[in-house]
Coordinates of C-alpha atoms and ligand atoms in Angstrom, one line a residue:
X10 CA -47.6 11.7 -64.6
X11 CA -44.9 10.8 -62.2
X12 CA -45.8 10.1 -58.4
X13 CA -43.3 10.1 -54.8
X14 CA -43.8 9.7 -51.9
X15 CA -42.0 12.0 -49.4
X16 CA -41.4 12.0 -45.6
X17 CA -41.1 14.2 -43.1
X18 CA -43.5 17.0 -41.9
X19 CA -46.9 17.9 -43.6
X20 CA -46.8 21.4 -43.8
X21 CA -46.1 22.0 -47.5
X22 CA -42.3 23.4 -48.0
X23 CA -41.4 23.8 -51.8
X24 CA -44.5 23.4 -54.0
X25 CA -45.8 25.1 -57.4
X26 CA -49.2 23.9 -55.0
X27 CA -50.4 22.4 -52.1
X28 CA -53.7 20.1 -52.6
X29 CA -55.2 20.8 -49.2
X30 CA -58.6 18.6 -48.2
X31 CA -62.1 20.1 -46.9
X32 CA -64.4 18.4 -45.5
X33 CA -68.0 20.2 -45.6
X34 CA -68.9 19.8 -42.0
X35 CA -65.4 19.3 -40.3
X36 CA -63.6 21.9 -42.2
X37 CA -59.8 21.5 -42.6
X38 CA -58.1 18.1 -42.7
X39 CA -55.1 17.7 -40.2
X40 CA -52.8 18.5 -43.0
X41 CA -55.3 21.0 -44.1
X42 CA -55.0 23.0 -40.7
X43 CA -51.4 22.8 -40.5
X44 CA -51.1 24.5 -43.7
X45 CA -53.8 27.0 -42.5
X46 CA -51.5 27.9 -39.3
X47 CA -48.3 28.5 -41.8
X48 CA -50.7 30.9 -44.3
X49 CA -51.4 32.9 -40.8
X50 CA -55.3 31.5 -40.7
X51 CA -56.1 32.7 -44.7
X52 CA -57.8 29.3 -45.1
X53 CA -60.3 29.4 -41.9
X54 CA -61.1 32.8 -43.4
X55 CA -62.1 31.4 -46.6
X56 CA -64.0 29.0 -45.4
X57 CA -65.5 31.2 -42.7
X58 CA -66.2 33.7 -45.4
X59 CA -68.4 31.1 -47.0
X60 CA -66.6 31.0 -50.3
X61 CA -65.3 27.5 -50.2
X62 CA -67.9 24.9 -48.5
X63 CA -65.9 21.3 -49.4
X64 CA -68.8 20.0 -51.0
X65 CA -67.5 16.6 -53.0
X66 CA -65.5 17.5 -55.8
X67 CA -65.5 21.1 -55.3
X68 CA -62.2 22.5 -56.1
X69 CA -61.1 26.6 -56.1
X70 CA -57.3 27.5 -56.7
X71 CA -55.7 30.2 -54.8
X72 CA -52.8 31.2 -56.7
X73 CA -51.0 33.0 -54.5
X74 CA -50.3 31.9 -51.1
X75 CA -48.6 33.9 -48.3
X76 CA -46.4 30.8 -47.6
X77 CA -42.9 30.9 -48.2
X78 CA -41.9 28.5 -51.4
X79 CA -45.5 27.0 -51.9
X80 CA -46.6 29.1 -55.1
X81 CA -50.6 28.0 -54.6
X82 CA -52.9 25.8 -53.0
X83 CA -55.7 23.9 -54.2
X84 CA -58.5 23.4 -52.0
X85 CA -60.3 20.3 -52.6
X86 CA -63.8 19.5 -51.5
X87 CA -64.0 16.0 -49.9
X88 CA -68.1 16.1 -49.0
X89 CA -69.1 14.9 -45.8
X90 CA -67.0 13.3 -43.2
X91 CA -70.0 10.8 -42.0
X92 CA -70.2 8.5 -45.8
X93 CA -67.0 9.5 -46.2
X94 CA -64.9 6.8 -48.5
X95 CA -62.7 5.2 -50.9
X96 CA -64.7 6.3 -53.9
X97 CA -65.3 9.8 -52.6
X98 CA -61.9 9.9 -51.9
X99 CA -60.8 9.1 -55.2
X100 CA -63.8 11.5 -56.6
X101 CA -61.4 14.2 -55.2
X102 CA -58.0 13.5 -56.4
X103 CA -60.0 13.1 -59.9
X104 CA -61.2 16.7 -59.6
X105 CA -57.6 18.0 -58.3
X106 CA -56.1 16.6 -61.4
X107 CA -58.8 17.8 -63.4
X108 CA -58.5 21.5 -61.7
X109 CA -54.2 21.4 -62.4
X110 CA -55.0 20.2 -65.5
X111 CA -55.4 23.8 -67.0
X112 CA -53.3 25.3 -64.3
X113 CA -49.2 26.6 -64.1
X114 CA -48.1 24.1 -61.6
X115 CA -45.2 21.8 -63.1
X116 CA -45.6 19.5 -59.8
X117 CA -48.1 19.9 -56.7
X118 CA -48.4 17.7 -53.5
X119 CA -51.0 16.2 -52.3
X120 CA -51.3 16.8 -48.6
X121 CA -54.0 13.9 -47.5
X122 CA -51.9 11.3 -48.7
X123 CA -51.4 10.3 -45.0
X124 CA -53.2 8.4 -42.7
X125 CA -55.5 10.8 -41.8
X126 CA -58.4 10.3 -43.3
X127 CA -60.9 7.8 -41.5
X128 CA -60.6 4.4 -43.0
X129 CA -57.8 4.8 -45.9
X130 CA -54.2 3.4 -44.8
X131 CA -51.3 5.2 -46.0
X132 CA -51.1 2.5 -48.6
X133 CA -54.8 2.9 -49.9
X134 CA -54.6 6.7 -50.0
X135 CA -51.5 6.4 -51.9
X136 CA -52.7 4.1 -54.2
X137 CA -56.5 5.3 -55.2
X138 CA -55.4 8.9 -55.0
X139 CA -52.5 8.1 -58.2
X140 CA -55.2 5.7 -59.6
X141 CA -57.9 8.3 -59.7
X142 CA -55.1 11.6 -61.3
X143 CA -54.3 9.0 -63.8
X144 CA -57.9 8.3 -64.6
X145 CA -58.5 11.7 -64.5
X146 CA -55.7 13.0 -66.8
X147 CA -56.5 10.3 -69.4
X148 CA -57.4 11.3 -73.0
X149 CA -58.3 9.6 -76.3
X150 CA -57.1 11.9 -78.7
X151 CA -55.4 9.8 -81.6
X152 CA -58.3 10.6 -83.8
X153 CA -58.3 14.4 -83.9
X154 CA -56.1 16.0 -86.4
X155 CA -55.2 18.5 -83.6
X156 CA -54.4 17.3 -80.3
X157 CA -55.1 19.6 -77.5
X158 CA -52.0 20.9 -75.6
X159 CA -51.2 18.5 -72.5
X160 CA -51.2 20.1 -69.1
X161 CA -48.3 21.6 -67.0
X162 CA -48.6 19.3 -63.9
X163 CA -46.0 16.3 -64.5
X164 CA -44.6 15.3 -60.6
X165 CA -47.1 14.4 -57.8
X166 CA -46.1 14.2 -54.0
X167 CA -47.4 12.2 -51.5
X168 CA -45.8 13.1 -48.3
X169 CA -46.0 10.9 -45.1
X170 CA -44.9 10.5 -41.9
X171 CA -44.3 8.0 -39.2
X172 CA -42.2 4.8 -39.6
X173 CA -42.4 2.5 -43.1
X174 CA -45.1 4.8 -44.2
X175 CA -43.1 6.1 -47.2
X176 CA -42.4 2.6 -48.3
X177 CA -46.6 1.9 -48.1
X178 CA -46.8 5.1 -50.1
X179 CA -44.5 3.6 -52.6
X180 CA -46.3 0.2 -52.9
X181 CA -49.4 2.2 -53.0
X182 CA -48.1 4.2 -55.8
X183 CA -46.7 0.9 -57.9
X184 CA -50.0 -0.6 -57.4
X185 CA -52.3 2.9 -59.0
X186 CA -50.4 3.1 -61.4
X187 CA -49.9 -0.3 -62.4
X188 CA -53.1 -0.4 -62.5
X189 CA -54.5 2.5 -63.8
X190 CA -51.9 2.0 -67.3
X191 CA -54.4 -1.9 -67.7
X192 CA -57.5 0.7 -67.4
X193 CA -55.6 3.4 -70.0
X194 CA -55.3 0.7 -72.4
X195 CA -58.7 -1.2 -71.8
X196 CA -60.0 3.0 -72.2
X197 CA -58.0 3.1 -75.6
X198 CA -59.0 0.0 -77.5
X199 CA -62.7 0.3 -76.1
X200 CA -62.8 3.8 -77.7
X201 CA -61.5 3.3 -81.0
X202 CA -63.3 3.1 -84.0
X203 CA -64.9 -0.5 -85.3
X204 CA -62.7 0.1 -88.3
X205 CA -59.9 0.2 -86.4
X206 CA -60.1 -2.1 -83.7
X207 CA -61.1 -4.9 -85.6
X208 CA -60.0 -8.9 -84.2
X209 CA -56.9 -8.6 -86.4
X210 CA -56.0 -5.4 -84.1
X211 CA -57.0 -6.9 -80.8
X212 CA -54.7 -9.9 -82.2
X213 CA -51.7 -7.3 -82.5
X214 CA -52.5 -5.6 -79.2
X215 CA -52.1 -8.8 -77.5
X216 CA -48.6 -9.8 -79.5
X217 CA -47.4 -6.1 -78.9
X218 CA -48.4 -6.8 -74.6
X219 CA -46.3 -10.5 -75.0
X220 CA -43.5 -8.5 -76.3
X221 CA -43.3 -5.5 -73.8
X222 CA -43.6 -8.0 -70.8
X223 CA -41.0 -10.6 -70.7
X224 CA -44.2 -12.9 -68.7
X225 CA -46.4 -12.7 -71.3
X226 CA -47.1 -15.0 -74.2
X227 CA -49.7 -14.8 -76.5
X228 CA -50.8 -17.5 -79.4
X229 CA -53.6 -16.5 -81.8
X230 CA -55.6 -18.9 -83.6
X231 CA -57.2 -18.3 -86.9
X232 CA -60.8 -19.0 -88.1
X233 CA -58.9 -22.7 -89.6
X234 CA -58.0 -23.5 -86.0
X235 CA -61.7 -22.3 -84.7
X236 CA -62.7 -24.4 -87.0
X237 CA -61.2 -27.5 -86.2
X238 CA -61.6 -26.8 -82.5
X239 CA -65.3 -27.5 -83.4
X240 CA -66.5 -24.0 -82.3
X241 CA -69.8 -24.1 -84.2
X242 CA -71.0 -21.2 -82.0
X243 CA -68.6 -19.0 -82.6
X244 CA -68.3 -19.3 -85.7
X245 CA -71.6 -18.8 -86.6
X246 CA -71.5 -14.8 -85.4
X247 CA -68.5 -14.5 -87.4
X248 CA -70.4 -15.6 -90.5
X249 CA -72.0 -12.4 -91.8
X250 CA -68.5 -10.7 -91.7
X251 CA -65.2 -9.4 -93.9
X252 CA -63.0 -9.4 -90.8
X253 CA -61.4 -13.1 -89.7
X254 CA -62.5 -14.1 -86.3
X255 CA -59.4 -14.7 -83.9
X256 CA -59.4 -16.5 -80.9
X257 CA -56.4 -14.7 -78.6
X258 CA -54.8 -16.6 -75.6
X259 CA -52.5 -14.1 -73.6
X260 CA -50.5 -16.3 -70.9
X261 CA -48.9 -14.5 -67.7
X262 CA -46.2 -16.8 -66.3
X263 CA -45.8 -15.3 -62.5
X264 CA -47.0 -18.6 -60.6
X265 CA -45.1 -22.1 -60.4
X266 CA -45.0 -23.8 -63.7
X267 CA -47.5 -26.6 -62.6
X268 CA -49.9 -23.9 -60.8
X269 CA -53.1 -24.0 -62.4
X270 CA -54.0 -20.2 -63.7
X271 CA -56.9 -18.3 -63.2
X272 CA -58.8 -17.9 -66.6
X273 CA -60.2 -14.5 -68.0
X274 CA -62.5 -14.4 -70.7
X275 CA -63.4 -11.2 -72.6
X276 CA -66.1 -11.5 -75.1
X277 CA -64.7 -9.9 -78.2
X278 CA -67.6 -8.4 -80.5
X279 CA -65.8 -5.4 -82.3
X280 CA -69.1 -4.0 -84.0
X281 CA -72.5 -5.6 -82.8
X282 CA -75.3 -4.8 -85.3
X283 CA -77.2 -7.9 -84.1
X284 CA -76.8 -9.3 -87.4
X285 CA -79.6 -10.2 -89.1
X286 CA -81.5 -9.4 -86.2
X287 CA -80.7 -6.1 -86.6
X288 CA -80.5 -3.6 -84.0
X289 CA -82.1 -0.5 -84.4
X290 CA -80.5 2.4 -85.5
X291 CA -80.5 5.1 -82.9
X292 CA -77.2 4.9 -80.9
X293 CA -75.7 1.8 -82.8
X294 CA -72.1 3.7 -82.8
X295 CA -72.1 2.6 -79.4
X296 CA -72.1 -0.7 -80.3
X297 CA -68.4 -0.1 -80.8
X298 CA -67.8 -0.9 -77.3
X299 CA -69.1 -4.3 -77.5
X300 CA -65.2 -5.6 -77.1
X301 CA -65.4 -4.1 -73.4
X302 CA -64.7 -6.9 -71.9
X303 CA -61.9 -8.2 -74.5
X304 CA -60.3 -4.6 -73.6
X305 CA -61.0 -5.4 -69.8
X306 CA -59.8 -8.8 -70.0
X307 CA -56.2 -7.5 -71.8
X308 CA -55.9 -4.5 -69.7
X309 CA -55.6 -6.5 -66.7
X310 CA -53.0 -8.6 -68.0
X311 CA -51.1 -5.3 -69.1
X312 CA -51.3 -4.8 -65.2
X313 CA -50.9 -8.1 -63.9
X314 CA -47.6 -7.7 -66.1
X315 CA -46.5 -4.6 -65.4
X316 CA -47.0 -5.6 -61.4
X317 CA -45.6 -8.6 -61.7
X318 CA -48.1 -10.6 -59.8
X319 CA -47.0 -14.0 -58.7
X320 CA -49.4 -16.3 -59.9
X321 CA -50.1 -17.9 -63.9
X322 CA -53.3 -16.1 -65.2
X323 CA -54.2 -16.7 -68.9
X324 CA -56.6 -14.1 -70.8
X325 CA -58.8 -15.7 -73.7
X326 CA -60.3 -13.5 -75.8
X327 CA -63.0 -14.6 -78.5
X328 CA -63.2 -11.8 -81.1
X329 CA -65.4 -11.1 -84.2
X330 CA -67.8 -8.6 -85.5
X331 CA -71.8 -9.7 -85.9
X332 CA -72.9 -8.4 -89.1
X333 CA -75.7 -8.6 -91.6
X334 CA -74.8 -10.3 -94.9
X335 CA -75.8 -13.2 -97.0
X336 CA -73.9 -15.4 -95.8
X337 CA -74.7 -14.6 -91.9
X338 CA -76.3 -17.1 -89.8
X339 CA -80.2 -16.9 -89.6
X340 CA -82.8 -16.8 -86.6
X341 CA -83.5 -20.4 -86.5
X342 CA -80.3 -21.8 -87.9
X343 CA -78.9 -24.3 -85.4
X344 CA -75.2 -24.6 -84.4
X345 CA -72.9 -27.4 -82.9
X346 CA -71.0 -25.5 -79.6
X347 CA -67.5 -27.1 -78.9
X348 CA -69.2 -28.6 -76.0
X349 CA -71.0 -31.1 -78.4
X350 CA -74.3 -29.4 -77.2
X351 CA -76.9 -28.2 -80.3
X352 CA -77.9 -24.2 -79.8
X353 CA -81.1 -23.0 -81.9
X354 CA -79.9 -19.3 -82.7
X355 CA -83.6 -17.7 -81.9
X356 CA -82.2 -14.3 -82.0
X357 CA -79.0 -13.4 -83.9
X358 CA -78.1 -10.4 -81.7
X359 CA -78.1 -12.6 -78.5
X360 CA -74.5 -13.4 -80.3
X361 CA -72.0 -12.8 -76.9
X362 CA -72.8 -15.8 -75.5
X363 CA -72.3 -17.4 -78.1
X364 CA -69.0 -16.7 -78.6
X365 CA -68.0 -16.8 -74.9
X366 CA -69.8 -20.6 -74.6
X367 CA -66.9 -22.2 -76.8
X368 CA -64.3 -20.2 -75.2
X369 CA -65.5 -21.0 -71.6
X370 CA -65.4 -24.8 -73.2
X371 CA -62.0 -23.9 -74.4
X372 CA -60.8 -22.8 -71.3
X373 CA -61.3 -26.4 -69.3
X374 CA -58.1 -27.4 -71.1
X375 CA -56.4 -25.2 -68.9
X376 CA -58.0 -26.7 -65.3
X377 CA -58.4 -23.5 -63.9
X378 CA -58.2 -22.7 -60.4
X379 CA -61.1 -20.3 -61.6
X380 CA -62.9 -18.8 -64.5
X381 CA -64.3 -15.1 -64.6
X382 CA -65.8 -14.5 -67.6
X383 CA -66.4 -10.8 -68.6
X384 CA -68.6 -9.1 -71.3
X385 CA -71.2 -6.4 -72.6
X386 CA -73.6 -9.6 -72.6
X387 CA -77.3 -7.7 -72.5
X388 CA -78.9 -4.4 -72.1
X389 CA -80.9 -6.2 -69.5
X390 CA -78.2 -5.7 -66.9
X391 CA -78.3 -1.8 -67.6
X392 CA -81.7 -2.0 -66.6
X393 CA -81.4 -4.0 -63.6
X394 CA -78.3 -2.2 -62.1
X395 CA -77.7 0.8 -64.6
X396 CA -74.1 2.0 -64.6
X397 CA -73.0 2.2 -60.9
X398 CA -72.4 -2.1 -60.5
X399 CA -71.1 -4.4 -62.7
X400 CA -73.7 -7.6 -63.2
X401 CA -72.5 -10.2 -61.2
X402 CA -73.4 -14.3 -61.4
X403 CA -71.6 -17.1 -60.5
X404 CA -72.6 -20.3 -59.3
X405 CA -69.4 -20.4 -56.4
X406 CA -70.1 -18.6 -53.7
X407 CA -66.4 -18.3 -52.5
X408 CA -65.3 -16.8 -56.0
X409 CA -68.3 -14.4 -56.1
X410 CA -67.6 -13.1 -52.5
X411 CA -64.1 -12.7 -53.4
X412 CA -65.0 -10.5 -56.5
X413 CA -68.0 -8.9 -54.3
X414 CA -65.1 -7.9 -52.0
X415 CA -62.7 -6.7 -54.8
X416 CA -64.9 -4.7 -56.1
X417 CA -65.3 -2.7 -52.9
X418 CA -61.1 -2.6 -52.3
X419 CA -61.0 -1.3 -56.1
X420 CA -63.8 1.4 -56.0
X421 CA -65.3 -1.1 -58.7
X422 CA -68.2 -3.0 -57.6
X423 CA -70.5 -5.3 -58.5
X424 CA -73.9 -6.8 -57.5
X425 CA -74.6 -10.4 -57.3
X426 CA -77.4 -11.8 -59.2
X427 CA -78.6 -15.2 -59.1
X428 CA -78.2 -18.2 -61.3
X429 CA -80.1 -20.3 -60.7
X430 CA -82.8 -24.0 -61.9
X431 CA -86.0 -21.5 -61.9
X432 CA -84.6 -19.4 -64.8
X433 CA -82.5 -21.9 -66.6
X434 CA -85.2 -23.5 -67.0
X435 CA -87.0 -21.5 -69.4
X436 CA -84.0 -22.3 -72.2
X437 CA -86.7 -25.0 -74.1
X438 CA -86.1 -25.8 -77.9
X439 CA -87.9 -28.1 -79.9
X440 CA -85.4 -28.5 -82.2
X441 CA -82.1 -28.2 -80.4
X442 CA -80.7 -28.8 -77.1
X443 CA -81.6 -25.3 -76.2
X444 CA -82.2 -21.9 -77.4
X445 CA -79.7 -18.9 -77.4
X446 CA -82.3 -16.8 -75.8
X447 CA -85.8 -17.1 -73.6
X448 CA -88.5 -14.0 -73.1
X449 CA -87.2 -10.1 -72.4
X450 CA -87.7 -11.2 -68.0
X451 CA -84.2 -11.1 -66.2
X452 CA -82.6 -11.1 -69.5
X453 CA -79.2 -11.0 -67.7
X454 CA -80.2 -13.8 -65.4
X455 CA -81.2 -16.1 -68.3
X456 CA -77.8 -15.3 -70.5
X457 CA -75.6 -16.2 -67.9
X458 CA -78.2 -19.4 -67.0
X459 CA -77.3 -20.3 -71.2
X460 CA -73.5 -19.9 -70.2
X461 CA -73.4 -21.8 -67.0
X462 CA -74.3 -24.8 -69.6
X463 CA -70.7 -24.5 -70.3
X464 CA -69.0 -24.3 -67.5
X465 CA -69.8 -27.2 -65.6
X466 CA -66.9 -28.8 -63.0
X467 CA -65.3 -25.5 -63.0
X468 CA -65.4 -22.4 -60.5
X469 CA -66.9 -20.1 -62.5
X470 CA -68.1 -16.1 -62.4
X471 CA -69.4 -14.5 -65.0
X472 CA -69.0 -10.4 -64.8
X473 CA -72.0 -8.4 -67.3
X474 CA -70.2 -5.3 -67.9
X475 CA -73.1 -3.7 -70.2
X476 CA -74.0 -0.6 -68.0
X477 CA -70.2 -0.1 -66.8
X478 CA -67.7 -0.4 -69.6
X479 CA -68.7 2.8 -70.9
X480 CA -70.5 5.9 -70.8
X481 CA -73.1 7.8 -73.2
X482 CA -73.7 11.3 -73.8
X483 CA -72.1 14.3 -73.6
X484 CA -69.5 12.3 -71.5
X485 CA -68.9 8.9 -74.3
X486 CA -66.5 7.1 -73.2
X487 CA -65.1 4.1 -72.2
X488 CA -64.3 3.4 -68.6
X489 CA -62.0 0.9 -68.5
X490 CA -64.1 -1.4 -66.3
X491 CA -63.5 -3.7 -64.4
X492 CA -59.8 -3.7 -64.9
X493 CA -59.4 -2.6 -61.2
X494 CA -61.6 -5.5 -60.0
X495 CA -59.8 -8.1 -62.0
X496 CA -56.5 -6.8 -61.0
X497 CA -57.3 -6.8 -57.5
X498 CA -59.3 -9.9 -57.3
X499 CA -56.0 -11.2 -58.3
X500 CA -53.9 -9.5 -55.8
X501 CA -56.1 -10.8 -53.4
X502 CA -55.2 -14.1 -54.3
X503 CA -51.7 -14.0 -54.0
X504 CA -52.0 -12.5 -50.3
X505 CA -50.7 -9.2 -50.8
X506 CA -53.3 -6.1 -51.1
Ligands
BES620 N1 -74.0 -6.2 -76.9 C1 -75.4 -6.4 -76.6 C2 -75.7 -6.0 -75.1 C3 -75.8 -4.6 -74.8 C4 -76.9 -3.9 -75.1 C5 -74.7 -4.0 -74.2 C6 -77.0 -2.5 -74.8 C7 -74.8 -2.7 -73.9 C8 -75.9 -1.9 -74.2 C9 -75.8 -7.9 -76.8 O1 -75.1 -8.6 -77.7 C10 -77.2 -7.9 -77.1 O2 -77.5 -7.5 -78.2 N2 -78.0 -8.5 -76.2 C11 -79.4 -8.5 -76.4 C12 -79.9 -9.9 -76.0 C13 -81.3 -10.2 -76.4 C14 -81.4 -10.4 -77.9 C15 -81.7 -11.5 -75.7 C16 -80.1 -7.5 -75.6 O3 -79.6 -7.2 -74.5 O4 -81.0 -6.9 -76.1
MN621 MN1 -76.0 -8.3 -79.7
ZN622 ZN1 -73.3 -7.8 -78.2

């Protein structure tokens, strides 16, 4: 889809449709009424008639309009103005998208694009509503043997008025899309099959990224190199499996040369069967999506790229599947991190952090300014904060406010948990160091307590994406979490929003 931004007056002009906002106690948005005086009142009536009552996400297409050169109008249902926000907002440009999606409109504008709306500058309007249309309009169809026809609606118009409001539109516009084409991609790789996004492909993905954008450069080590690095731990999840482990480092060169990067780590488990600790069977399909925060962590750098944000930020991405076999690693067995610390492997599906603890040890090399570490680490999360916020724990509170506060910019929060001596504690093994996992009690809390062991003297947050990176039933898919709150965490750092 391609997005402008226009100036001049509101009232529509020349439009295969006008996308007019409704609010279910206040009626008509300014832009709203002004299009409601040029259709001689036909919208008052409608809502008057009791047809149309703007609840959120509610959407009805007039296709025919009694204004001159504006084919049809969408009414759009923006809920309640008190609550009214950023996410609601973006709930509605989803559901426009999703109403053109099947209608004859080649291009449509969407009227609140403005200021108008409580609380959303003409920058943030401009920039959730193209975010949420290309969210909307996303599909993963590269499986079926045939592809449903795409829809008619290819231009979107944001007009605006008042001064330097159609260059906030434009920035807003950049800044969606930029970011919504990281979240296509961390969509895409999340939802396609364990036999074809295996660590060889996420490997390619990342060379194919380093060759689109002129600031990216990626090196891939191979299981030889993990190896010699001494990354016991990772290696011990690769074990049971036909597919080489590869450890991916995806390097965006936008700061000073000397400026030390901010370090994302996406835990990288292509199929998770829990190995010899096998998982049950019922739903393990989804454990496809066990790469979530490999796809989230790579997304965001296709953003960061394509946005060209001015500061270094490296991606490291441990990938592997965990399978059963005779040569995996058994409950008990006891591995050597890269850290030098001894890990009893208690529990062979407790395997993420086991991969991400030699990467985060990994990633000291770089002295990073900070490290966000991101992964489908434990169903525990999912039933602490089910699929609404992203697990959050960090042991800086400055780094974790800044990613609290993301989150809320980028409609893509997250909840803090703690980390903290009472629950690292309960890591006890009589044979090793410590133990890879402690009782079934704040399960999240106690994985990212077992990760915190390796990230000592570094500013450090660790994101559990488990309940957000994708959705089951009738709706499976992947999300594409948290690539917004990455990619404006790092925004925030360079100033600009
Ligand atoms: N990939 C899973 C976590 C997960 C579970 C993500 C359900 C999404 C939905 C992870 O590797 C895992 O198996 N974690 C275990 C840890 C346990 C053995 C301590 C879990 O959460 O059950
Ligand atoms: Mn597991
Ligand atoms: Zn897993």
């Amino acid at each position: 889809m391609e997005y402008f931004a226009r100036s001049g007056q509101k009232t529509p002009g020349r439009t295969a449709c006008a996308v007019v906002g409704v609010f279910e106690d206040d009626g008509l948005t300014v832009s709203g009424k002004a299009v409601d005086r040029a259709a001689d009142g036909m919208l008052a009536a409608i809502l008057k008639a009791g047809d149309f009552s703007g609840k959120a996400g509610q959407t009805a297409l007039l296709p025919q309009t009694p204004i001159k050169g504006c084919s049809r109008i969408l009414l759009v249902g923006l809920g309640k103005a008190d609550g009214f926000d950023t996410a609601r907002y973006r709930a509605a440009a989803g559901a426009a998208a999703k109403a053109l999606a099947g209608a004859g409109a080649g291009d449509c504008l969407w009227l609140p694009a403005g200021d108008e709306l409580a609380g959303l500058s003409v920058y943030a309007a401009a920039r959730h509503a193209s975010e949420a249309m290309e969210e909307a309009a996303y599909r993963f169809d590269e499986q079926k043997s045939s592809k449903p026809k795409p829809g008619k609606l290819k231009r979107v118009g944001f007009p605006v008025s008042g001064r330097g409001a159609k260059a906030e539109a434009e920035r807003g516009i950049a800044d969606g899309t930029g970011i919504a084409e990281g979240q296509a991609l961390a969509r895409t790789l999340a939802n396609r099959p364990p036999n074809v996004c295996t660590p060889s492909h996420l490997a390619a993905v990342a060379r194919s990224l380093a060759k689109e954008h002129k600031s990216l450069t990626a090196t891939i080590h191979d299981e030889a190199q993990i190896r010699k690095m001494g990354m016991g731990a990772f290696l011990s999840v690769t074990a049971g499996s036909r597919q080489p482990a590869k450890l991916i480092v995806l390097k965006h060169a936008g700061g000073a040369s000397g400026e030390a990067p901010v370090v994302l780590v996406g835990k990288g488990i292509t199929f998770d069967t829990g190995g010899v600790s096998l998982k049950p069977p019922l739903a393990m399909d989804e454990m496809k999506f066990d790469m979530g925060g490999a796809a989230g962590v790579l997304g965001a750098m296709a953003s960061v790229a394509r946005l060209g944000l001015p500061l270094n930020v490296t991606a490291i991405v441990p990938t592997c599947e965990n399978m059963p076999d005779g040569n995996a690693t058994r409950p008990g067995d006891i591995v050597r991190t890269m850290s030098g610390q001894t890990v009893e492997i208690l529990n062979t599906d407790a395997e993420g952090r086991l991969i991400l603890c030699d990467a985060l040890t990994y990633a000291k090399r770089f002295k990073p300014a900070a490290v966000v570490d991101v992964a489908t680490l434990t169903g525990a999360c999912v039933i602490a904060l089910g699929h609404y916020m992203t697990g959050l724990m960090s042991t800086d509170d400055d780094l974790a406010d800044a990613l609290l506060a993301a989150g809320k910019t980028a409609a893509d929060k997250a909840w803090r948990l703690p980390v903290s001596e009472e629950y690292d504690r309960d890591l006890k093994s009589n044979f090793a160091d410590f133990p890879n996992v402690t009782g079934r009690e704040g399960g999240a809390i106690t994985a990212a307590c077992f990760l915190s062991r390796f990230t000592k003297g570094m500013s450090w947050a660790h994101l559990d994406i488990a309940g957000t990176a994708w959705r089951s039933g009738a709706q499976k898919g992947a999300t594409g979490r948290p690539v917004p709150l990455l990619v404006q965490m790092l925004m925030d750092r360079t100033g600009a929003s």
